[in-house]
Short mmCIF file of C-alpha atoms and ligand atoms in Angstrom, two decimals:
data_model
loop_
_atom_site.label_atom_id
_atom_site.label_comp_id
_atom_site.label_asym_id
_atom_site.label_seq_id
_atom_site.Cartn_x
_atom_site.Cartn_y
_atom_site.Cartn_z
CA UNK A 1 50.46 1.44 0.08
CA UNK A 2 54.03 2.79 -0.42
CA UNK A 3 57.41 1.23 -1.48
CA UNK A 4 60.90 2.68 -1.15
CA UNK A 5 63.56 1.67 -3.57
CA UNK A 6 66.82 2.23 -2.75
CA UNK A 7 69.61 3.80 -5.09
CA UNK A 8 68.29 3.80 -8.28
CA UNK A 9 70.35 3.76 -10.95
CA UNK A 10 70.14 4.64 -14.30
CA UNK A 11 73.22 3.35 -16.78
CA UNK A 12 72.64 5.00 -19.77
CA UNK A 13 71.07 8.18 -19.86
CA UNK A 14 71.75 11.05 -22.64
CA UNK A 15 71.44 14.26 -20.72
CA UNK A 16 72.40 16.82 -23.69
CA UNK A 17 73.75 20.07 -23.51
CA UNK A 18 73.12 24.00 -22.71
CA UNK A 19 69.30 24.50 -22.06
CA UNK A 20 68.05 20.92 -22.51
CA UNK A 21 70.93 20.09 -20.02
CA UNK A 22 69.04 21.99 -17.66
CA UNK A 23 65.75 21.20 -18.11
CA UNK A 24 66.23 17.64 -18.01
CA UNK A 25 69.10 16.83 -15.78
CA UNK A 26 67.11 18.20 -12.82
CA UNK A 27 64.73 15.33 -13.36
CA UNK A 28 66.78 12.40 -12.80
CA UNK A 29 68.85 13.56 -10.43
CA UNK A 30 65.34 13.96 -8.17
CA UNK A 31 64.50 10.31 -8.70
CA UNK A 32 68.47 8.16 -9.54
CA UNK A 33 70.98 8.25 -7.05
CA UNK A 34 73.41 8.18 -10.23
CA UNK A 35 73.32 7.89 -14.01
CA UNK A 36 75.90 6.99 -16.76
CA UNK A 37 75.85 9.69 -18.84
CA UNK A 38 76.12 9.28 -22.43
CA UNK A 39 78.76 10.94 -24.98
CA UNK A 40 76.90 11.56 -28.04
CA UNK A 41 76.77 15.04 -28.00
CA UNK A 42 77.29 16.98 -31.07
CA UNK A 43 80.43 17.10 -31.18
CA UNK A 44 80.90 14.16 -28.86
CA UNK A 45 82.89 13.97 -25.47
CA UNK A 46 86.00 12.31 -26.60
CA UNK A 47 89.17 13.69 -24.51
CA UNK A 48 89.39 13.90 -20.81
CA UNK A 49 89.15 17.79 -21.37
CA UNK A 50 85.83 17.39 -22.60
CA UNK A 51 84.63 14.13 -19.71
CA UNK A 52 85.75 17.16 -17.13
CA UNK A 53 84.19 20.60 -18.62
CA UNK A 54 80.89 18.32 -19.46
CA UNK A 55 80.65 16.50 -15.73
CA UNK A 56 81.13 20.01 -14.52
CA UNK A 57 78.17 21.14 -16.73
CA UNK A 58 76.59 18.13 -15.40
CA UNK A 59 76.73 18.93 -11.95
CA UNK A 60 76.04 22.51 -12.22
CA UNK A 61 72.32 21.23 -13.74
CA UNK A 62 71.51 19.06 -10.70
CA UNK A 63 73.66 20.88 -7.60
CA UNK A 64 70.29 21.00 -5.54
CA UNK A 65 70.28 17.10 -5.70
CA UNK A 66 72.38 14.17 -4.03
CA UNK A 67 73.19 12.34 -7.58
CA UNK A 68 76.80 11.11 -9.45
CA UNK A 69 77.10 11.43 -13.44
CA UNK A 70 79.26 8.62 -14.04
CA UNK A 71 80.79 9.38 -17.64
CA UNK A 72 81.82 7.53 -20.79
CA UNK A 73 83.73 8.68 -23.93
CA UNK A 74 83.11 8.37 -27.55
CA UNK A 75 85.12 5.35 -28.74
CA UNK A 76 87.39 6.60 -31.53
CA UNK A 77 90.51 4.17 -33.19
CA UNK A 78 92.74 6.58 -31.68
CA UNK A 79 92.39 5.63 -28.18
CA UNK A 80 95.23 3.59 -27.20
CA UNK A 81 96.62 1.87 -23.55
CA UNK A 82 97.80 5.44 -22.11
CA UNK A 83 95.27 7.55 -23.76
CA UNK A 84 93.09 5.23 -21.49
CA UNK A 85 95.00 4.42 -18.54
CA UNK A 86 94.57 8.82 -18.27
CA UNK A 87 90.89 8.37 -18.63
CA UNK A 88 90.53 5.39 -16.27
CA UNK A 89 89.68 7.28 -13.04
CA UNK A 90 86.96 9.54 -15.14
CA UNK A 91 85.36 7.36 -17.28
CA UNK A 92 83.32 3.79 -16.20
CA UNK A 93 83.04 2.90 -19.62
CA UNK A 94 83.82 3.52 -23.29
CA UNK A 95 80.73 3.84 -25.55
CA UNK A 96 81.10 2.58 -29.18
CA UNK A 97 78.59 3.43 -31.78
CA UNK A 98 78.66 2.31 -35.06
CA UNK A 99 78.86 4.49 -37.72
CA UNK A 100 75.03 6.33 -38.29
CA UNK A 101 72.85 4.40 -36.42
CA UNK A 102 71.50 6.71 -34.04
CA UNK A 103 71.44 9.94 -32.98
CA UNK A 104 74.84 11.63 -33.31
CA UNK A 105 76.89 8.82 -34.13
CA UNK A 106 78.48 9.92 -37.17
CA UNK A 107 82.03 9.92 -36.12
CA UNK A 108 81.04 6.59 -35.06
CA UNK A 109 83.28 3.04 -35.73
CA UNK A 110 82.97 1.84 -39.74
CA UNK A 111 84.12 -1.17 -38.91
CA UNK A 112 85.50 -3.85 -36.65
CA UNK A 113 88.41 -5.11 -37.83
CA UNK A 114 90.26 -6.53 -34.85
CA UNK A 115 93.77 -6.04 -37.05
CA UNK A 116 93.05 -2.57 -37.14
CA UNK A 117 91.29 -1.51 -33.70
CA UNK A 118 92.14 -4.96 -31.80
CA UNK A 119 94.72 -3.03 -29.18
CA UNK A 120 92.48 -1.07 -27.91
CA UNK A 121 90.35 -3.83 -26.92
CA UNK A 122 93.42 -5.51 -25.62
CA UNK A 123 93.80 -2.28 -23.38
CA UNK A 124 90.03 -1.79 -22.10
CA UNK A 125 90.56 -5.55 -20.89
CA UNK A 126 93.37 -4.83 -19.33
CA UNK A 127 93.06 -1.62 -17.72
CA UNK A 128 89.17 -3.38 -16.49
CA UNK A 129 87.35 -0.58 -18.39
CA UNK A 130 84.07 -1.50 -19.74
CA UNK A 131 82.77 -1.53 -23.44
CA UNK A 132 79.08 -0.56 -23.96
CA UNK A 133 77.74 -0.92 -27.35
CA UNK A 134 75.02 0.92 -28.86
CA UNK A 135 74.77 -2.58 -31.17
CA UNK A 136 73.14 -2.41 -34.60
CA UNK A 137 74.13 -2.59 -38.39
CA UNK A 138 73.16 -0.11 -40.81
CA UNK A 139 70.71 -2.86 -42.13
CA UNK A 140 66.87 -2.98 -42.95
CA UNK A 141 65.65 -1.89 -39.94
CA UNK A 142 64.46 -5.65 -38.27
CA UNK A 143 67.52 -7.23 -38.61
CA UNK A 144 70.05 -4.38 -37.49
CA UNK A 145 70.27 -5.59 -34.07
CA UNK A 146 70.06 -9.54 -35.04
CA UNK A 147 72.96 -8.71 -37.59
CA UNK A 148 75.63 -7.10 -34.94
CA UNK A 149 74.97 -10.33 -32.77
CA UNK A 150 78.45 -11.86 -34.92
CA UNK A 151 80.25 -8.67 -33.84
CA UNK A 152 79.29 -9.14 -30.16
CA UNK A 153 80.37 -12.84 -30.13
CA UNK A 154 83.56 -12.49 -32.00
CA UNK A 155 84.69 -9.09 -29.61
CA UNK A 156 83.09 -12.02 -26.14
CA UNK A 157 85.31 -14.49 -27.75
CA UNK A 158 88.55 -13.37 -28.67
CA UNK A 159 88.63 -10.94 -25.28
CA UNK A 160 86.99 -13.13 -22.37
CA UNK A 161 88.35 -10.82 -19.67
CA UNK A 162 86.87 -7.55 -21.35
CA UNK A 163 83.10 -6.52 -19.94
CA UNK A 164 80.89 -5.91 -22.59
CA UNK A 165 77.59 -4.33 -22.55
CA UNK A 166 74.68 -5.12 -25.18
CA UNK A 167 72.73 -1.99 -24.83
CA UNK A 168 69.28 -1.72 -24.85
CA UNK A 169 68.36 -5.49 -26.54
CA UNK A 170 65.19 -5.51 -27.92
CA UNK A 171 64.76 -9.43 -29.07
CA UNK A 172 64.97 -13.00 -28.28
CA UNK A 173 68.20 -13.80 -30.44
CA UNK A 174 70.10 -11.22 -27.87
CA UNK A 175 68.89 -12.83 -24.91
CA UNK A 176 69.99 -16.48 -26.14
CA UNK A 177 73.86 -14.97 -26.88
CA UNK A 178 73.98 -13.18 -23.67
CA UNK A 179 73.56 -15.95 -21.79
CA UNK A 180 76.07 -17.85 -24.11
CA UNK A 181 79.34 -15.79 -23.09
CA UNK A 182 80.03 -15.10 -18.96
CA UNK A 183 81.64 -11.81 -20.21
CA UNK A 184 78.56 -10.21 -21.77
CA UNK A 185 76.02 -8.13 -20.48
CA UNK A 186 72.91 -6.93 -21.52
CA UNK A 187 70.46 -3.48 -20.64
CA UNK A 188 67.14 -2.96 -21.07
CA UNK A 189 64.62 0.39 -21.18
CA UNK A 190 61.54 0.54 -19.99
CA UNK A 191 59.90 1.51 -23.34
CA UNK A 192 61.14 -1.76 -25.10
CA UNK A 193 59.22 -3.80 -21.90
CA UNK A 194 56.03 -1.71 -22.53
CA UNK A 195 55.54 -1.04 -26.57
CA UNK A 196 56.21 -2.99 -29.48
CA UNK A 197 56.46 -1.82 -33.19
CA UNK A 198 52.65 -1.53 -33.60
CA UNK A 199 52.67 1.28 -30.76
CA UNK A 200 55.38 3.01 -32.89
CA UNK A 201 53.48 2.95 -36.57
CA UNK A 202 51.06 -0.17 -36.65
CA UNK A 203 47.95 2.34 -35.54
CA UNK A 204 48.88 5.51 -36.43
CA UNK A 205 52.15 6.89 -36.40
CA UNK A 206 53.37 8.03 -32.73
CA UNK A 207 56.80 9.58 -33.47
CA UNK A 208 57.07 9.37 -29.17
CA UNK A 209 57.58 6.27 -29.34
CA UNK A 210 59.93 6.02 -32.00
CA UNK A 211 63.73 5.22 -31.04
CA UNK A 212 67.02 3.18 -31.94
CA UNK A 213 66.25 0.38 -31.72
CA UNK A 214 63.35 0.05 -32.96
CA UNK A 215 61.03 -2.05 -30.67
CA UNK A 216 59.92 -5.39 -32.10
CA UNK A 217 57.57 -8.02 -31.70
CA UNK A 218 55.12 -9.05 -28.82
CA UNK A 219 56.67 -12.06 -28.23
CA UNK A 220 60.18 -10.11 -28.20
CA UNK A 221 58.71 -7.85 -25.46
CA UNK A 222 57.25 -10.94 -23.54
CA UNK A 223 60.89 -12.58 -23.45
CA UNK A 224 62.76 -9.16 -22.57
CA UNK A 225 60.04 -8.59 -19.68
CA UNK A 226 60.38 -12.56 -18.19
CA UNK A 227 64.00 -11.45 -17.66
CA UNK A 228 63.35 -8.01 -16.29
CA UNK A 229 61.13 -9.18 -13.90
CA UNK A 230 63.49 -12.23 -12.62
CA UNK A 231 65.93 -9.38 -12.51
CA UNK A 232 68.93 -11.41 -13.73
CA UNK A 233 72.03 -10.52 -12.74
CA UNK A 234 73.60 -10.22 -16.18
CA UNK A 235 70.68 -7.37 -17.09
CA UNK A 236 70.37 -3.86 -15.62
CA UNK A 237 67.97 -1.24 -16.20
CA UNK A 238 69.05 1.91 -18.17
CA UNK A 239 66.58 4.01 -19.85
CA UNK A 240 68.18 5.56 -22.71
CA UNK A 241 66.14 8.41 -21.93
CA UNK A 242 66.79 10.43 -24.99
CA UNK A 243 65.04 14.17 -25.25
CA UNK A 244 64.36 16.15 -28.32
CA UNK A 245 62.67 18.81 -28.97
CA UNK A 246 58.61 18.52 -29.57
CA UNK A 247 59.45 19.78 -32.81
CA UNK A 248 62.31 17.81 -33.91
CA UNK A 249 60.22 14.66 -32.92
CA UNK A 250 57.09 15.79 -34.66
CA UNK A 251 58.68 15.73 -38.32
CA UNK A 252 59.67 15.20 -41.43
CA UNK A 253 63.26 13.49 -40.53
CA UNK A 254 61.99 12.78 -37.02
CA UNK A 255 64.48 12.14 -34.48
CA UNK A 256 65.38 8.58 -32.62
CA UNK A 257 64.82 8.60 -28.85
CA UNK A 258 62.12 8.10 -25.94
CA UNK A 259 61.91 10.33 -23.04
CA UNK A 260 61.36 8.28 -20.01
CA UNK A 261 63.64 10.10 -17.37
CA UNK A 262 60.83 11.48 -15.01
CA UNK A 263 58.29 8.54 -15.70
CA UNK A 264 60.53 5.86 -14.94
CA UNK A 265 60.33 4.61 -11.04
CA UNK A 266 56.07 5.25 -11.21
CA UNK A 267 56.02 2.85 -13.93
CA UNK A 268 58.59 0.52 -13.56
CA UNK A 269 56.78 -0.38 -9.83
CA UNK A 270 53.60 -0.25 -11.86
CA UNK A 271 54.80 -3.02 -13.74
CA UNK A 272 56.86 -5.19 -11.33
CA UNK A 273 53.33 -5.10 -9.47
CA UNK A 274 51.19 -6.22 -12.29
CA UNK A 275 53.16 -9.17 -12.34
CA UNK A 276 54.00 -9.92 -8.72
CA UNK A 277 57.58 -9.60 -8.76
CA UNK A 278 58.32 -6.16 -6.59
CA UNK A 279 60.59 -7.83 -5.07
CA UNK A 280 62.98 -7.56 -8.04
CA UNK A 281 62.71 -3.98 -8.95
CA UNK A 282 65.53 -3.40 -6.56
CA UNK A 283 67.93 -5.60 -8.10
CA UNK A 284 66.98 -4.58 -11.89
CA UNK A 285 67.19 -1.25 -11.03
CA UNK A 286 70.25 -1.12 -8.59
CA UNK A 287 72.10 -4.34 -7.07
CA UNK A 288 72.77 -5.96 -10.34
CA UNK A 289 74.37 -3.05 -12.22
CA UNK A 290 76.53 -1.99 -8.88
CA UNK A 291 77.69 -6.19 -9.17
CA UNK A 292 78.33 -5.63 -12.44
CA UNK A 293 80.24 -2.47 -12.75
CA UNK A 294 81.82 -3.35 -9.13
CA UNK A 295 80.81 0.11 -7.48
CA UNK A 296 79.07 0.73 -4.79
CA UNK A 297 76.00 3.08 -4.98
CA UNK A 298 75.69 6.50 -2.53
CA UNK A 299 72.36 6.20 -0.29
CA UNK A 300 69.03 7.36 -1.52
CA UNK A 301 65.90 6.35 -0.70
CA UNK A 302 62.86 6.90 -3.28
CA UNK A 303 59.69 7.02 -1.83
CA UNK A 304 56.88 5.57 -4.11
CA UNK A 305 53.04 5.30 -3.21
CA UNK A 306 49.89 4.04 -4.90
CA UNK A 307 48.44 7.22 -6.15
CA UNK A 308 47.43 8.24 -9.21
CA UNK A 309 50.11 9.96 -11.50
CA UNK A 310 48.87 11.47 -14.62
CA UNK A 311 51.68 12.16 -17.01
CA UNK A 312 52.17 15.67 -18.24
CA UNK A 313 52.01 16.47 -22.01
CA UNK A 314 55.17 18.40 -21.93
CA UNK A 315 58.20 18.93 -19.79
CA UNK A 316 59.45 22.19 -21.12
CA UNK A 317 59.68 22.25 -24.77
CA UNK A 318 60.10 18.18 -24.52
CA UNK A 319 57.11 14.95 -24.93
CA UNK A 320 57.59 12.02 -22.36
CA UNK A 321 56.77 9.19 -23.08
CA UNK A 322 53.11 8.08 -22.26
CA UNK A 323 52.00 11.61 -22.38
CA UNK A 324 48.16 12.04 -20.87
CA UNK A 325 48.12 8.43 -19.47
CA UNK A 326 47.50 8.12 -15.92
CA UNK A 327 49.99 5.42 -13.81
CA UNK A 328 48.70 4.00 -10.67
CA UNK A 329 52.21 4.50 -8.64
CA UNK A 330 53.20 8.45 -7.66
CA UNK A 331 56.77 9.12 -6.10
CA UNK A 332 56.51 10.86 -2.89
CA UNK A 333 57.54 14.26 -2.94
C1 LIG B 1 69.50 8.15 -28.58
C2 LIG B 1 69.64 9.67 -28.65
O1 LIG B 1 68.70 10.34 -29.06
O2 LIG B 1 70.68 10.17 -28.26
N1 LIG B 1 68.39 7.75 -29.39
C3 LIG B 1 67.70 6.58 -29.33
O3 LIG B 1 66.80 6.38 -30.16
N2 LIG B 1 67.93 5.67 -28.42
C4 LIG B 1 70.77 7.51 -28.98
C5 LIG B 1 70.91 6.05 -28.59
O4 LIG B 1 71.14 5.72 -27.43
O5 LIG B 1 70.76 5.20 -29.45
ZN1 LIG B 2 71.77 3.50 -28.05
#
């Protein structure tokens, strides 16, 4: 049995720098026809200067494949109507992070105070340029995401015409405020449909599996994956693939992220099959984020058959996630 998808996308995707750059990049630009590339480098892409040396970078890594790195830049309260209107043509979206709560977002927002920050705003709706928010407080750790859900209605609110992008939701009080505002979308990973917070310490402790946000509840996952799996059109798949370093996950101080990138399509069609609903993966994971960004996606066709994949322990110096499991759906090479 084989399926193809076409076009896969992936919208949020952090591909690093220097040597991880190229050990990773390679491996989604094999299996995504293009990715939205994340600006949380260290320090982060914030002018065009940087969007243009780092794409370059970008395209360097994957030159023997047919894939587009879509960038984004580091919201910073110094952006202003021109400063974007210049970035328009290389950016698809600006990325806020809040202050600290994930990996390199230190020079993150501390706060948003629409008196302070609300031009800018004003200017992204304007110009049509997407916000995507990595959105969480610097609360306990269950209630960050729940606690930003004000911020996200007051920003849907007062700017209806603005797009804006709840990253990577992970509970059942996002889904019910997504669907309350026609300006807000919403993206989910494939880790948050496939582990809760037991896989990360409720055993024993898998730092793998350990990422911003945190994932929650069963019945959390069972709500993000009924809405995955209808493929609605205001959610898109992004993986927030996010590589460290074995060693840099494996202690003291461990550090947030999953690595899905070359796992993503076997498992994702693994999944979609369990529950009868292939016939969705294609919107999920292409039609509804090229509807909602209003681009159209170059050709490629992705080849997956039922054969056994078993996933390595290491890609380079780097753990994927599900390491040592085998997935019933290979892509064909
Ligand atoms: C991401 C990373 O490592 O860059 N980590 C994560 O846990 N998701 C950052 C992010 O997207 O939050
Ligand atoms: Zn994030």
């Amino acid at each position: 049995m084989q399926i193809t998808l076409n076009s896969p996308l992936d919208m949020h995707l952090h591909l690093r720098d220097g040597e991880m750059l190229k050990l990773v990049a390679p491996l989604s630009a094999k299996y995504f026809s293009w990715a939205l590339v994340m600006p949380n480098l260290s320090p982060s892409i914030k002018t065009k200067e940087d969007i243009i040396a780092y794409k370059t970078r970008i395209l360097e890594a994957t030159k023997w494949e047919q894939f587009i790195p879509y960038m984004s830049v580091f919201f910073q309260k110094n952006l202003n109507y021109e400063i974007l209107k210049e970035l328009k043509n290389e950016i698809l979206v600006v990325k806020m992070y809040p202050d600290g709560v994930t990996t390199n977002s230190s020079w993150g927002v501390k706060s948003i105070d629409l008196w302070e920050i609300g031009h800018i705003f004003e200017a992204m709706q304007k110009l049509e340029i997407p916000l995507s928010i990595h959105g969480e407080t610097n609360d306990f750790i269950l209630d960050r995401e729940k606690n930003f859900l004000p911020t996200y209605e007051l920003l849907a609110s007062t700017y209806p015409k603005l797009k804006i992008i709840m990253e990577h939701i992970t509970n059942k009080e996002s889904i019910s405020l997504l669907k309350k505002y026609d300006n807000l979308f919403a993206t989910i990973t494939l880790h948050h449909l496939s582990i809760t917070l037991d896989d990360v310490i409720g055993w024993m402790l898998c730092p793998h599996n350990f990422c911003k946000p945190i994932a929650k509840t069963e019945s959390d996952r069972q709500a993000l994956l009924a809405l995955a799996l209808e493929a609605d059109e205001k959610i898109m798949f992004w993986s927030d693939s996010a590589p460290h370093p074995k060693e840099k996950k494996e202690s003291w101080n461990g550090s947030a992220g999953v690595f899905t990138a070359p796992i993503i399509l076997p498992m994702l069609v693994e999944l979609f099959e369990k529950h009868n609903k292939l016939e969705n993966l294609e919107k999920f994971i292409s039609k509804n984020a090229q509807k909602i960004y209003g681009i159209q996606a170059v050709k490629k066709e992705i080849i997956l058959e039922k054969k056994d994949f078993l996933i390595p322990d290491m890609y380079g110096n780097v753990v994927p996630f599900f390491a040592g499991k085998i997935i019933s759906w290979s892509v064909k090479e």
